[in-house]
Amino acid sequence: MNIEDLAVRISDLSSFDGYQLECQPIPGEIEVLQITVGDFDELPTYVSVTDTQILCITYLFTEDEVKPESRSEMLEEMLELNIPIPLSSFSKIGDRYVIFGALSNTSGIEDICGEIITLTENAVESITALEDFLN
Amino acid sequence: MSVLKKIMTAVRGGAREVGELIVDSNGTRIFEQEIKDAETHLRKAKQDLTDVMAKQMQAGRKVESLKNEIAAHEGYAGQALEQGNEELALEIAEKIAQLEVDLAEQEEVHKSFSDHVARLKDLVKKTERQLKDYERQLSMVKTTESVQKASAAITDNFASSNSKIISAKDSLERIKERQQNTFDRLAAAEQLEAENSDKSLEDRMKAAGIGDADENSANAVLDRLKAKQK
C-alpha cells in the first residue's frame, strides 16, 4: 500500500472505532501522511511507507523538555515501559522522543487505522506516565 | 562493521547526518548490488543442483540395474552348476565379474554425484542465508534513511506552516481539557435527559392524582395552618 492509497482509503472511512481520522499529506523528499485521531489534535501520527514496512510515528517531546537531572531515570523508565505498552515502542529521532509502531507492508486498512488509534492512545498514556520527568 | 553499528556511529556523530553518511558511502547501492550478486549465485547454484541431482538419479538407476543383473546371473550360474555344466558356469561367472567391475565404477560415480549434491545444497542454503542477511541489513539502512527524510519533511512542514510546536505537557493539558469538556457535555446531556424524563413522569403522575400533593399550593398551606390551630 502506498501513501496515496492510504490517504484515499482513510478519507473514505468516515470514522473508525468511534474515532474520526483526519489525514493530510506532507510534501518532502519522501511522502509522509499526517493523521490526527479524534480530539487528539496535538499528537498527530506521521505515517510513511518503506519497501518492507509501514511506519507510524508520534512525536512525544523534545530533549529540552526533559528535566536534565532525571533524564537517565526517565530513559530507564521508557526502556522498561517498552514491553508493557501494547504494539508501540519508544524511540528517538534527532532530539525528539517518539513512540512508534511498524506494520507489514501488506497490512489491511483496518490494521493500519487500529495501529494509529492505539499509537495515539499510547502517546497520551506515555506522556501522562512520564509527566514528572518533563519541564 | 555491522550495519546497525554503522548507523549507531552515525547517530552519535550527529543525528542530522545519518542519512547523508549512509547515502554518501553508497551504502544502499552497494547492498543492492550485493543482493543482486547473491541472487545470481543462488540461481546458478540451483541450476547446477538440478543438473547434478538428475545425474545422481541416473547413476542410482544404473547401480540398481547392475545389481539386478548380477543377481540374475548368479541365479543362472547356480542353474548351470546344478546341471553340472561347469564350463557354462565359468562363462557366467566371468560375466558376473565384469558386471561387478561395472557396478563398482557406477557406485563410485553415484557417490561422487551424491557428494556434489550435498555440497551444492549446502551452498544454496548458505547463499539463501546470506541473501536474507543482506536484505535485512538493506532494510535497516533504508528505514533509517526513510525516517530521516520523513523527519526532515515534518520539521520543514512545521516551519513553513508556522505552527508552533507546543510542549508535551501543554499538549496533554489541552487534550485532557478537551476530553473533560466532552465528558462534561455528555454528563450534562445525560442529566438533562434524566431530568426531562423524571419531569414528564411527575407531570403524568400528577395529572393522574398519584404521588406527593403539591405542598406549595394555597390549599395545602391552608390545610397546614388549620391543622396547627387544632
XYZ file of C-alpha atoms in Angstrom, chain A residues 24 26-30 32 34 39-43 46 48-53 55 57 59-61 65 93-94 96 124 127-128 131-132 134-135, chain B residues 15 32 135 138-139 142-143 145-158 165-176 178-179 182:
72
model
C -3.077 15.445 5.408
C 3.144 16.382 3.909
C 5.364 17.280 0.985
C 9.022 16.312 1.099
C 11.665 14.011 -0.309
C 9.599 11.059 0.810
C 4.532 11.352 4.763
C -0.071 13.328 8.963
C -9.736 15.088 19.585
C -6.026 14.396 19.848
C -5.032 17.244 17.536
C -1.813 17.932 19.416
C -0.447 14.424 18.902
C 3.108 10.522 10.884
C 5.499 6.676 5.947
C 5.830 3.597 3.788
C 9.139 1.856 3.057
C 9.946 -1.227 0.970
C 9.299 -3.520 3.879
C 7.077 -1.750 6.368
C 5.977 3.176 9.934
C 5.435 7.693 14.411
C 6.334 12.762 18.473
C 6.203 12.913 22.253
C 8.613 15.617 23.428
C 11.629 19.430 27.645
C 14.747 10.775 16.193
C 17.287 13.546 16.447
C 12.845 14.219 19.694
C -1.269 10.224 25.662
C 3.214 11.484 28.329
C 0.945 11.128 31.347
C 4.985 13.868 33.022
C 7.082 14.157 36.166
C 9.274 16.884 31.925
C 9.539 20.628 32.301
C 21.740 12.758 14.044
C 21.557 -3.688 -3.604
C 18.060 -7.900 2.719
C 19.386 -3.145 3.473
C 16.025 -2.757 5.136
C 16.594 2.140 4.039
C 14.388 2.529 7.100
C 17.113 6.860 5.608
C 13.355 6.963 5.295
C 12.864 8.055 8.910
C 15.484 10.754 8.448
C 13.786 12.087 5.364
C 10.310 11.843 6.869
C 11.534 13.664 9.926
C 13.051 16.401 7.761
C 9.775 16.760 5.852
C 7.798 17.008 9.093
C 10.159 19.601 10.544
C 10.054 21.647 7.319
C 6.292 21.438 7.349
C 6.168 22.715 10.911
C 5.428 23.067 18.365
C 3.910 23.029 21.806
C 5.403 21.118 24.682
C 4.207 17.648 25.563
C 2.806 18.853 28.874
C 0.805 21.592 27.181
C -0.448 19.105 24.608
C -1.515 16.773 27.358
C -3.203 19.628 29.214
C -5.165 20.642 26.130
C -6.154 17.101 25.288
C -7.286 16.429 28.845
C -10.956 18.830 25.714
C -11.724 15.321 26.923
C -16.599 16.249 26.162
